[in-house]
Coordinates of C-alpha atoms in Angstrom, one line a residue:
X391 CA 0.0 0.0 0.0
X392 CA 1.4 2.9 -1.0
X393 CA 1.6 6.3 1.1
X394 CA -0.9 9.3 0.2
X395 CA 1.1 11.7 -1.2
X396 CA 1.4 15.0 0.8
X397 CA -0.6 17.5 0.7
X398 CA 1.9 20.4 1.0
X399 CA 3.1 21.7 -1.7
X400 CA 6.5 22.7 -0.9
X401 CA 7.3 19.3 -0.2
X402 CA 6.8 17.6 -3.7
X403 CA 5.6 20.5 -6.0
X404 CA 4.6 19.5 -9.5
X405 CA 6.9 19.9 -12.5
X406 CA 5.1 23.3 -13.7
X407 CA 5.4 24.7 -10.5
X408 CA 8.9 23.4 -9.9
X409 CA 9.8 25.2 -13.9
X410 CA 8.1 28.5 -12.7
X411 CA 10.1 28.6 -9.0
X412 CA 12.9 28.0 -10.9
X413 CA 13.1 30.5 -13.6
X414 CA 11.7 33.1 -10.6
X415 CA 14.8 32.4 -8.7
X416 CA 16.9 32.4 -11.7
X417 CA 15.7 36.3 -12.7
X418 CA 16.0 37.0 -8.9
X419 CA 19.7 35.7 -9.4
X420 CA 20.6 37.6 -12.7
X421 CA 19.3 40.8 -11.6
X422 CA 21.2 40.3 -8.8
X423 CA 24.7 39.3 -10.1
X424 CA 24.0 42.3 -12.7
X425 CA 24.2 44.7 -10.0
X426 CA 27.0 43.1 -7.7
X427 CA 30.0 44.9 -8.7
X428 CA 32.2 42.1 -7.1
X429 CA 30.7 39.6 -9.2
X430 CA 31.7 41.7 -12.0
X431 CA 35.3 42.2 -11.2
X432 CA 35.3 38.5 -10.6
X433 CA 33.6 37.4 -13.4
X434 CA 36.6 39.8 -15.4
X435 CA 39.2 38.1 -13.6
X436 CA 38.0 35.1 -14.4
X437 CA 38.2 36.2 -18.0
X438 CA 41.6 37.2 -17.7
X439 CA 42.7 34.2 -16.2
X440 CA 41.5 32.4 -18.7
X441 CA 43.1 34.2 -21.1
X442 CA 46.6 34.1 -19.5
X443 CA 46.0 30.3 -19.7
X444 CA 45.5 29.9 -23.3
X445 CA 48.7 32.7 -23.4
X446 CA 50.6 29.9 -21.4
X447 CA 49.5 27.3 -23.5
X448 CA 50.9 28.7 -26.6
X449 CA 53.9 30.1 -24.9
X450 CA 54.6 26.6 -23.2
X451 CA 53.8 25.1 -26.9
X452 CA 56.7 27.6 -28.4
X453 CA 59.5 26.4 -25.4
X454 CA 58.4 22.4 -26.6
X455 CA 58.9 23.9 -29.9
X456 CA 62.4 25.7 -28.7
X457 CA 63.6 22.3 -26.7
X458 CA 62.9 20.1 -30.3
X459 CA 64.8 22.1 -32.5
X460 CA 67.6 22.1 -29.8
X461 CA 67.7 18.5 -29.6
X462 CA 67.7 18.5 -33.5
X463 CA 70.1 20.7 -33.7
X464 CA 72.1 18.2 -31.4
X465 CA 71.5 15.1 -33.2
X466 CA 73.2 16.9 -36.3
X467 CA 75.9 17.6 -35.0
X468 CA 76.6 14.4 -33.4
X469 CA 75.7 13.0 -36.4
X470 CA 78.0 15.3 -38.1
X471 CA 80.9 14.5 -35.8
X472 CA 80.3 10.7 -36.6
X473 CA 80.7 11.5 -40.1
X474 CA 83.7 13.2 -39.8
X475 CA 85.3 10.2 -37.5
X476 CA 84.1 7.6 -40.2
X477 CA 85.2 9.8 -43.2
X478 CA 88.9 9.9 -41.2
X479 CA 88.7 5.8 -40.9
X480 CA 88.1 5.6 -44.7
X481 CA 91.0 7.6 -45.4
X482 CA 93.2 5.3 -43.1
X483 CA 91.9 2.4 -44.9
X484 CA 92.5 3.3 -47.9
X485 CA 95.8 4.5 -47.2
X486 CA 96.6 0.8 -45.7
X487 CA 95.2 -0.7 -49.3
X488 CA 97.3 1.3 -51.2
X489 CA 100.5 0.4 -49.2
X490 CA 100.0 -3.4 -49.1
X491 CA 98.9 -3.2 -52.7
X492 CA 102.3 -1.1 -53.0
X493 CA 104.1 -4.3 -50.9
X494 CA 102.8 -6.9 -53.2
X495 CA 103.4 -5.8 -56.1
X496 CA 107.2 -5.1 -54.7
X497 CA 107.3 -7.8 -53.7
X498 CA 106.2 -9.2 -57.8
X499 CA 109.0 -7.4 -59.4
X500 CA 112.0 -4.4 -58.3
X501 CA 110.8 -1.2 -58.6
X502 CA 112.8 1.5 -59.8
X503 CA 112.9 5.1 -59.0
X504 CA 110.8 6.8 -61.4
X505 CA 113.7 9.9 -61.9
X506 CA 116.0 7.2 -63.4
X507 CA 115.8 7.0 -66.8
X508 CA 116.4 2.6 -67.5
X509 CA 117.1 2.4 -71.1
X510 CA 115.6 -1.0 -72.3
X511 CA 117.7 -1.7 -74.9
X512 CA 121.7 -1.0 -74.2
X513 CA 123.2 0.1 -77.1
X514 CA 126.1 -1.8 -79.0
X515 CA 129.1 -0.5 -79.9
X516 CA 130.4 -1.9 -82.9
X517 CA 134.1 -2.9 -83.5

C-alpha cells in the first residue's frame, strides 16, 4: 500500500510549479549578479585568467617547440661529428690498401725510382 502523497506543496511540487520557481529564482539571481559589482570584477578576472591560460598554452607550446629544435640541432651535430670520424677511418683504410697493394706488387718485381731513366735496350758498340 502505497503512502498518500502530501498534501503540501512545498514538499513535492509538481513539474510546472517546480519550472516556474525556478526560472523566478533564476531572474531574482541575474538581476542580482547584474548589480553586484564584485561579481563583475570576478567574473573579469576570471576572464583574464582564462586568457593568460590559453597565453601559457601557446607560450609553453613555443618552449616544446624551442627544446625540439635544440635537440635536433644536437643530433646533427653528433651525427655530423660521426661523419667526420668515419670519413677519417676511410681515409686510413685506404691509405693501408694502397700500401699493401704497393708491398705486393714489390714484392712481384723491383721497382725503380721513377727519376731514373732505364734504357731498355743497351746500345752496342760496334768494332
Amino acid at each position: 500500500m502505497n503512502p498518500a502523497p502530501p498534501t503540501n506543496p512545498d514538499i513535492l511540487p509538481t513539474a510546472p510549479a517546480v519550472s516556474a520557481k525556478a526560472n523566478a529564482n533564476l531572474d531574482a539571481a541575474s538581476a542580482t549578479i547584474i548589480d553586484n559589482p564584485l561579481l563583475a570584477a570576478l567574473n573579469a578576472f576570471h576572464d583574464l585568467m582564462q586568457t593568460r591560460i590559453a597565453e601559457y598554452k601557446v607560450v609553453q607550446h613555443n618552449r616544446d617547440m624551442c627544446l625540439r629544435i635544440q635537440q635536433i640541432y644536437a643530433e646533427r651535430d653528433a651525427l655530423q661529428a660521426e661523419y667526420e670520424r668515419v670519413k677519417i677511418q676511410l681515409e686510413e683504410y685506404k691509405a693501408r690498401r694502397r700500401l699493401k697493394l704497393r708491398t705486393r706488387l714489390g714484392n712481384l718485381r723491383p721497382l725503380a725510382p721513377s727519376n731514373i731513366n732505364v734504357p731498355s735496350v743497351v746500345p752496342q758498340t760496334r768494332v
